[in-house]
Amino acid sequence: MRSTVPDPSSSRPARSPFRPARSRLPRSWRGWRVFLGNVLAAFGGVSAVVQFAGQLFPRVVSRPGPVLAGSVALCLVWGLARARPQAGVRQEFTRPHMTVVVEEGDLFEQPGHLVVGFTDTFDTLVDDGVVINDDSAQGQLLARRYAGDAHRLDAELAAALDGVAPVARESVRDKPRGKRARYPVGTVAVLGSRPQLVFAVAYSRMGNDCVAASGVQELWLGLDRLWDAVRRHGQLERVTMPLTGAGLARLHDLDEDSLLRLILLSFVVHSWERPVCRELHVVIRPGELRRIDLPETGAFLAGLAAGARRHV
């Protein structure tokens, strides 16, 4: 069992093949530094061109006002084009050979295996939104992968958890709604069949008031067990997961940027020990993407890849 959570704060420059997000200005100090650096570099280049052109075509630069305005406009456009945040980042690793992608999209339209976070009770009741919110990953799993058939999902969960002993059972009086058997945090129920397995990982505790809560240690433990399960059952095939912990699990210790880095760090560290899968996609919902600095994420991934190469 791993209980120490490394600090996911270091970063290095990265490149990404994804298109820039439309009509978005830089959202971080790194983005604004890139913007200013490119504006100054472009201004230096344009100034050199103007001076050279002035020697050949003196009439062109006889009116400096329009030339200066055009040069400044060109430099600003160039700086924005270079500094606009991207819609995703992609990093190739050579140790082991794998790809990590962070992108905006619809989690349930992705191919391959799927990771969905659960609570320690593996509750599925979404009828009134009290136990499980129908807009959460769990609620969407039921609606879109199981066509709203809660009995089928519960049956698969029960079969997957058959060999796992509950650590506690709540009484009807203490927990009148939802399921009452509690499983260890970190329990992973593998549902469905290849090539679209669902890895249901319990990383939070469902309170008797039906409010889920988690922390950094619980999430790290859940990720630890998740990668082990993916390694055993996924046959190195593509895995897609959401920004686990960013929803209603009340994981307030980390913001979205730090949470994403924690997930990526956990995956890469485990992959260094033994390959988990050839391709991991972390799919960010549009509402969460605006709170994530993708250039910093790309830099962080590039730093992990460079660290892996140094240890070969």
Short mmCIF file of C-alpha atoms in Angstrom, two decimals:
data_model
loop_
_atom_site.label_atom_id
_atom_site.label_comp_id
_atom_site.label_asym_id
_atom_site.label_seq_id
_atom_site.Cartn_x
_atom_site.Cartn_y
_atom_site.Cartn_z
CA MET A 1 0.00 0.00 0.00
CA ARG A 2 1.32 3.44 -0.89
CA SER A 3 0.41 6.18 1.52
CA THR A 4 2.81 8.99 0.65
CA VAL A 5 1.56 11.50 -1.87
CA PRO A 6 4.38 13.15 -3.87
CA ASP A 7 4.19 16.85 -4.64
CA PRO A 8 2.87 17.28 -8.20
CA SER A 9 3.98 20.88 -8.57
CA SER A 10 7.11 20.79 -10.75
CA SER A 11 6.83 21.69 -14.45
CA ARG A 12 8.88 21.98 -17.67
CA PRO A 13 8.08 23.32 -21.13
CA ALA A 14 5.94 21.17 -23.40
CA ARG A 15 4.55 21.15 -26.91
CA SER A 16 1.10 19.96 -27.91
CA PRO A 17 -0.46 19.09 -31.27
CA PHE A 18 -3.93 20.25 -30.20
CA ARG A 19 -5.54 23.29 -31.72
CA PRO A 20 -5.77 26.48 -29.64
CA ALA A 21 -9.07 26.98 -27.87
CA ARG A 22 -11.14 29.53 -29.75
CA SER A 23 -11.39 33.12 -28.44
CA ARG A 24 -9.48 32.48 -25.22
CA LEU A 25 -6.81 34.72 -23.80
CA PRO A 26 -3.95 33.37 -21.68
CA ARG A 27 -5.15 32.41 -18.20
CA SER A 28 -1.84 32.00 -16.37
CA TRP A 29 1.39 33.84 -15.69
CA ARG A 30 3.10 31.36 -18.02
CA GLY A 31 0.63 32.21 -20.77
CA TRP A 32 1.12 35.96 -20.35
CA ARG A 33 4.92 35.52 -20.25
CA VAL A 34 4.72 33.58 -23.50
CA PHE A 35 2.52 36.33 -24.96
CA LEU A 36 4.86 39.16 -23.96
CA GLY A 37 7.95 37.23 -25.01
CA ASN A 38 6.54 36.56 -28.46
CA VAL A 39 5.34 40.16 -28.86
CA LEU A 40 8.83 41.49 -28.04
CA ALA A 41 10.51 38.93 -30.29
CA ALA A 42 8.14 39.74 -33.14
CA PHE A 43 8.66 43.47 -32.62
CA GLY A 44 12.40 43.00 -32.86
CA GLY A 45 12.03 41.03 -36.07
CA VAL A 46 9.60 43.50 -37.60
CA SER A 47 11.87 46.42 -36.65
CA ALA A 48 14.79 44.76 -38.40
CA VAL A 49 12.68 44.18 -41.51
CA VAL A 50 11.42 47.78 -41.50
CA GLN A 51 14.94 49.17 -41.19
CA PHE A 52 16.16 46.96 -44.02
CA ALA A 53 13.16 47.89 -46.18
CA GLY A 54 13.74 51.56 -45.41
CA GLN A 55 17.13 51.41 -47.06
CA LEU A 56 15.71 49.86 -50.20
CA PHE A 57 12.37 51.68 -50.30
CA PRO A 58 12.70 54.98 -48.41
CA ARG A 59 9.24 56.16 -49.45
CA VAL A 60 7.63 53.19 -47.66
CA VAL A 61 8.88 54.35 -44.28
CA SER A 62 8.60 58.07 -44.92
CA ARG A 63 5.37 58.06 -42.90
CA PRO A 64 6.29 56.22 -39.66
CA GLY A 65 2.83 56.45 -38.08
CA PRO A 66 1.05 53.83 -40.24
CA VAL A 67 4.15 51.65 -40.31
CA LEU A 68 4.40 51.68 -36.51
CA ALA A 69 0.68 50.98 -36.06
CA GLY A 70 0.80 48.10 -38.51
CA SER A 71 3.91 46.68 -36.86
CA VAL A 72 2.39 46.82 -33.37
CA ALA A 73 -0.84 45.20 -34.60
CA LEU A 74 1.10 42.43 -36.32
CA CYS A 75 3.17 41.78 -33.18
CA LEU A 76 0.09 41.63 -30.95
CA VAL A 77 -1.66 39.19 -33.27
CA TRP A 78 1.46 37.02 -33.37
CA GLY A 79 1.78 37.04 -29.57
CA LEU A 80 -1.86 36.06 -29.07
CA ALA A 81 -1.63 33.31 -31.67
CA ARG A 82 1.40 31.83 -29.91
CA ALA A 83 0.02 32.18 -26.37
CA ARG A 84 -3.64 31.16 -26.73
CA PRO A 85 -4.46 28.16 -24.55
CA GLN A 86 -4.96 24.86 -26.34
CA ALA A 87 -7.92 22.49 -26.24
CA GLY A 88 -5.74 19.60 -25.06
CA VAL A 89 -2.24 18.29 -24.49
CA ARG A 90 -0.61 15.07 -25.61
CA GLN A 91 2.62 13.58 -24.31
CA GLU A 92 4.47 10.53 -25.60
CA PHE A 93 6.53 8.49 -23.14
CA THR A 94 9.33 6.10 -24.02
CA ARG A 95 9.63 4.44 -20.61
CA PRO A 96 7.35 2.65 -20.88
CA HIS A 97 6.00 3.28 -24.37
CA MET A 98 2.68 5.02 -23.70
CA THR A 99 0.69 8.16 -24.45
CA VAL A 100 -1.08 10.50 -22.04
CA VAL A 101 -3.76 12.85 -23.38
CA VAL A 102 -5.70 15.55 -21.54
CA GLU A 103 -8.55 16.92 -23.63
CA GLU A 104 -11.98 18.47 -23.52
CA GLY A 105 -14.83 16.18 -24.53
CA ASP A 106 -17.68 13.86 -23.68
CA LEU A 107 -16.49 11.07 -21.41
CA PHE A 108 -19.07 8.57 -22.65
CA GLU A 109 -18.34 9.07 -26.33
CA GLN A 110 -14.76 7.85 -25.95
CA PRO A 111 -13.60 4.37 -27.04
CA GLY A 112 -11.89 1.89 -24.75
CA HIS A 113 -12.22 1.20 -21.04
CA LEU A 114 -13.82 3.71 -18.72
CA VAL A 115 -13.03 4.83 -15.16
CA VAL A 116 -15.87 6.12 -12.97
CA GLY A 117 -15.52 7.18 -9.35
CA PHE A 118 -17.86 5.73 -6.72
CA THR A 119 -18.32 6.01 -2.98
CA ASP A 120 -17.57 3.26 -0.48
CA THR A 121 -21.23 2.16 -0.56
CA PHE A 122 -21.36 1.92 -4.37
CA ASP A 123 -24.71 3.71 -4.34
CA THR A 124 -26.54 4.05 -7.67
CA LEU A 125 -29.90 5.62 -6.75
CA VAL A 126 -30.50 8.70 -8.92
CA ASP A 127 -34.31 8.91 -8.88
CA ASP A 128 -34.50 12.07 -6.78
CA GLY A 129 -30.90 13.28 -7.03
CA VAL A 130 -30.41 13.00 -3.25
CA VAL A 131 -28.14 9.95 -3.17
CA ILE A 132 -26.49 10.24 -6.62
CA ASN A 133 -26.74 13.34 -8.81
CA ASP A 134 -27.89 12.39 -12.30
CA ASP A 135 -25.38 14.83 -13.82
CA SER A 136 -22.42 13.18 -12.09
CA ALA A 137 -20.22 10.57 -13.80
CA GLN A 138 -22.08 7.86 -11.87
CA GLY A 139 -25.44 9.22 -12.93
CA GLN A 140 -24.31 9.49 -16.54
CA LEU A 141 -22.90 5.96 -16.41
CA LEU A 142 -26.32 4.65 -15.43
CA ALA A 143 -28.15 6.72 -18.02
CA ARG A 144 -25.84 6.25 -20.98
CA ARG A 145 -24.03 2.97 -20.52
CA TYR A 146 -26.89 1.09 -18.80
CA ALA A 147 -29.85 2.91 -20.39
CA GLY A 148 -31.19 3.78 -16.93
CA ASP A 149 -31.40 0.13 -15.85
CA ALA A 150 -30.32 0.43 -12.21
CA HIS A 151 -31.10 -3.24 -11.53
CA ARG A 152 -28.56 -4.36 -14.15
CA LEU A 153 -25.91 -2.00 -12.83
CA ASP A 154 -26.55 -3.13 -9.24
CA ALA A 155 -26.37 -6.77 -10.30
CA GLU A 156 -23.01 -6.24 -12.01
CA LEU A 157 -21.69 -4.35 -8.99
CA ALA A 158 -22.83 -7.12 -6.67
CA ALA A 159 -21.11 -9.75 -8.81
CA ALA A 160 -17.89 -7.73 -9.00
CA LEU A 161 -17.88 -7.15 -5.22
CA ASP A 162 -18.77 -10.74 -4.33
CA GLY A 163 -15.27 -11.55 -3.10
CA VAL A 164 -14.80 -8.31 -1.16
CA ALA A 165 -15.83 -8.27 2.51
CA PRO A 166 -17.64 -5.11 3.65
CA VAL A 167 -15.92 -3.27 6.49
CA ALA A 168 -19.23 -2.09 8.00
CA ARG A 169 -22.98 -2.13 7.53
CA GLU A 170 -25.18 0.82 8.37
CA SER A 171 -28.60 0.41 9.94
CA VAL A 172 -31.80 1.54 8.29
CA ARG A 173 -32.18 4.13 11.03
CA ASP A 174 -28.70 5.61 10.48
CA LYS A 175 -28.81 5.50 6.67
CA PRO A 176 -32.41 5.37 5.48
CA ARG A 177 -31.58 5.97 1.82
CA GLY A 178 -29.36 4.04 -0.55
CA LYS A 179 -27.08 1.08 0.12
CA ARG A 180 -25.75 0.29 3.57
CA ALA A 181 -22.77 -2.05 3.09
CA ARG A 182 -19.47 -0.18 3.22
CA TYR A 183 -16.44 -1.43 1.32
CA PRO A 184 -12.81 -0.37 1.86
CA VAL A 185 -11.81 2.87 0.18
CA GLY A 186 -9.79 1.85 -2.84
CA THR A 187 -12.07 -1.04 -3.79
CA VAL A 188 -12.39 -1.39 -7.57
CA ALA A 189 -15.38 -3.17 -9.14
CA VAL A 190 -14.70 -4.20 -12.74
CA LEU A 191 -17.94 -4.13 -14.76
CA GLY A 192 -18.93 -5.16 -18.27
CA SER A 193 -16.70 -6.87 -20.78
CA ARG A 194 -13.79 -6.01 -23.04
CA PRO A 195 -13.21 -3.84 -24.97
CA GLN A 196 -15.39 -1.52 -22.86
CA LEU A 197 -14.81 -2.40 -19.23
CA VAL A 198 -15.90 0.00 -16.51
CA PHE A 199 -13.54 0.39 -13.57
CA ALA A 200 -15.71 1.60 -10.68
CA VAL A 201 -13.29 2.86 -8.04
CA ALA A 202 -14.38 3.82 -4.52
CA TYR A 203 -12.34 6.86 -3.53
CA SER A 204 -14.80 8.67 -1.24
CA ARG A 205 -17.04 7.91 1.72
CA MET A 206 -20.80 8.29 1.49
CA GLY A 207 -22.12 9.89 4.65
CA ASN A 208 -25.34 8.73 6.21
CA ASP A 209 -26.75 12.08 5.11
CA CYS A 210 -25.95 11.05 1.50
CA VAL A 211 -23.15 13.60 1.19
CA ALA A 212 -19.93 12.15 -0.23
CA ALA A 213 -16.54 13.26 1.11
CA SER A 214 -12.97 12.42 0.21
CA GLY A 215 -9.41 13.63 0.72
CA VAL A 216 -6.02 13.49 -0.94
CA GLN A 217 -4.98 10.28 0.81
CA GLU A 218 -8.24 8.55 -0.11
CA LEU A 219 -7.95 9.60 -3.74
CA TRP A 220 -4.29 8.52 -3.92
CA LEU A 221 -5.21 5.12 -2.46
CA GLY A 222 -8.11 4.79 -4.91
CA LEU A 223 -5.83 5.60 -7.85
CA ASP A 224 -3.24 3.13 -6.55
CA ARG A 225 -5.78 0.30 -6.57
CA LEU A 226 -7.30 1.51 -9.85
CA TRP A 227 -4.05 1.18 -11.80
CA ASP A 228 -3.51 -2.29 -10.38
CA ALA A 229 -6.99 -3.31 -11.59
CA VAL A 230 -6.44 -1.76 -15.02
CA ARG A 231 -3.14 -3.62 -15.31
CA ARG A 232 -4.80 -6.94 -14.47
CA HIS A 233 -7.92 -6.60 -16.60
CA GLY A 234 -7.34 -3.96 -19.27
CA GLN A 235 -4.74 -5.80 -21.41
CA LEU A 236 -2.90 -2.50 -21.99
CA GLU A 237 -5.83 -1.08 -23.99
CA ARG A 238 -6.88 2.55 -24.00
CA VAL A 239 -8.38 3.90 -20.76
CA THR A 240 -10.52 7.02 -20.45
CA MET A 241 -11.34 8.77 -17.18
CA PRO A 242 -12.84 12.05 -15.98
CA LEU A 243 -11.21 14.53 -13.64
CA THR A 244 -11.97 12.22 -10.73
CA GLY A 245 -12.56 14.13 -7.50
CA ALA A 246 -13.60 17.41 -9.13
CA GLY A 247 -17.35 16.82 -8.80
CA LEU A 248 -19.49 16.24 -5.75
CA ALA A 249 -16.94 14.25 -3.72
CA ARG A 250 -16.10 17.42 -1.74
CA LEU A 251 -12.37 17.01 -2.29
CA HIS A 252 -11.58 20.60 -1.34
CA ASP A 253 -7.88 20.08 -0.60
CA LEU A 254 -6.95 20.46 -4.28
CA ASP A 255 -8.03 22.77 -7.07
CA GLU A 256 -8.62 21.36 -10.56
CA ASP A 257 -5.03 21.96 -11.70
CA SER A 258 -3.51 20.20 -8.69
CA LEU A 259 -6.07 17.40 -8.87
CA LEU A 260 -5.22 16.74 -12.51
CA ARG A 261 -1.50 16.67 -11.73
CA LEU A 262 -2.09 14.23 -8.90
CA ILE A 263 -3.94 11.86 -11.24
CA LEU A 264 -1.26 12.12 -13.92
CA LEU A 265 1.57 11.69 -11.43
CA SER A 266 -0.07 8.59 -9.95
CA PHE A 267 -0.50 7.03 -13.38
CA VAL A 268 3.05 7.76 -14.54
CA VAL A 269 4.64 6.54 -11.30
CA HIS A 270 2.73 3.27 -11.50
CA SER A 271 3.60 2.89 -15.16
CA TRP A 272 7.29 3.21 -14.33
CA GLU A 273 6.92 0.16 -12.09
CA ARG A 274 4.90 -1.90 -14.58
CA PRO A 275 2.95 -0.81 -17.69
CA VAL A 276 -0.68 0.01 -16.94
CA CYS A 277 -2.02 0.81 -20.44
CA ARG A 278 -0.68 2.13 -23.71
CA GLU A 279 -2.92 5.19 -23.74
CA LEU A 280 -4.60 7.19 -20.97
CA HIS A 281 -7.11 9.92 -21.84
CA VAL A 282 -8.28 12.31 -19.13
CA VAL A 283 -11.42 13.92 -20.50
CA ILE A 284 -12.30 17.31 -19.06
CA ARG A 285 -15.83 18.66 -19.08
CA PRO A 286 -16.19 22.11 -20.70
CA GLY A 287 -17.16 23.66 -17.37
CA GLU A 288 -13.99 22.34 -15.75
CA LEU A 289 -11.64 23.18 -18.62
CA ARG A 290 -11.73 26.93 -17.97
CA ARG A 291 -10.28 26.29 -14.51
CA ILE A 292 -7.33 24.26 -15.83
CA ASP A 293 -4.08 25.67 -17.18
CA LEU A 294 -3.37 23.30 -20.06
CA PRO A 295 0.04 24.77 -20.92
CA GLU A 296 1.12 24.09 -17.34
CA THR A 297 -0.29 20.58 -17.62
CA GLY A 298 1.70 20.00 -20.79
CA ALA A 299 4.82 21.29 -19.07
CA PHE A 300 4.24 18.97 -16.13
CA LEU A 301 3.83 15.94 -18.41
CA ALA A 302 6.93 16.88 -20.38
CA GLY A 303 8.89 17.04 -17.14
CA LEU A 304 7.71 13.53 -16.19
CA ALA A 305 8.66 12.20 -19.62
CA ALA A 306 12.10 13.82 -19.40
CA GLY A 307 12.57 12.34 -15.93
CA ALA A 308 11.73 8.89 -17.27
CA ARG A 309 14.33 9.22 -20.03
CA ARG A 310 17.03 10.20 -17.55
CA HIS A 311 16.41 7.04 -15.53
CA VAL A 312 16.60 4.62 -18.47
#
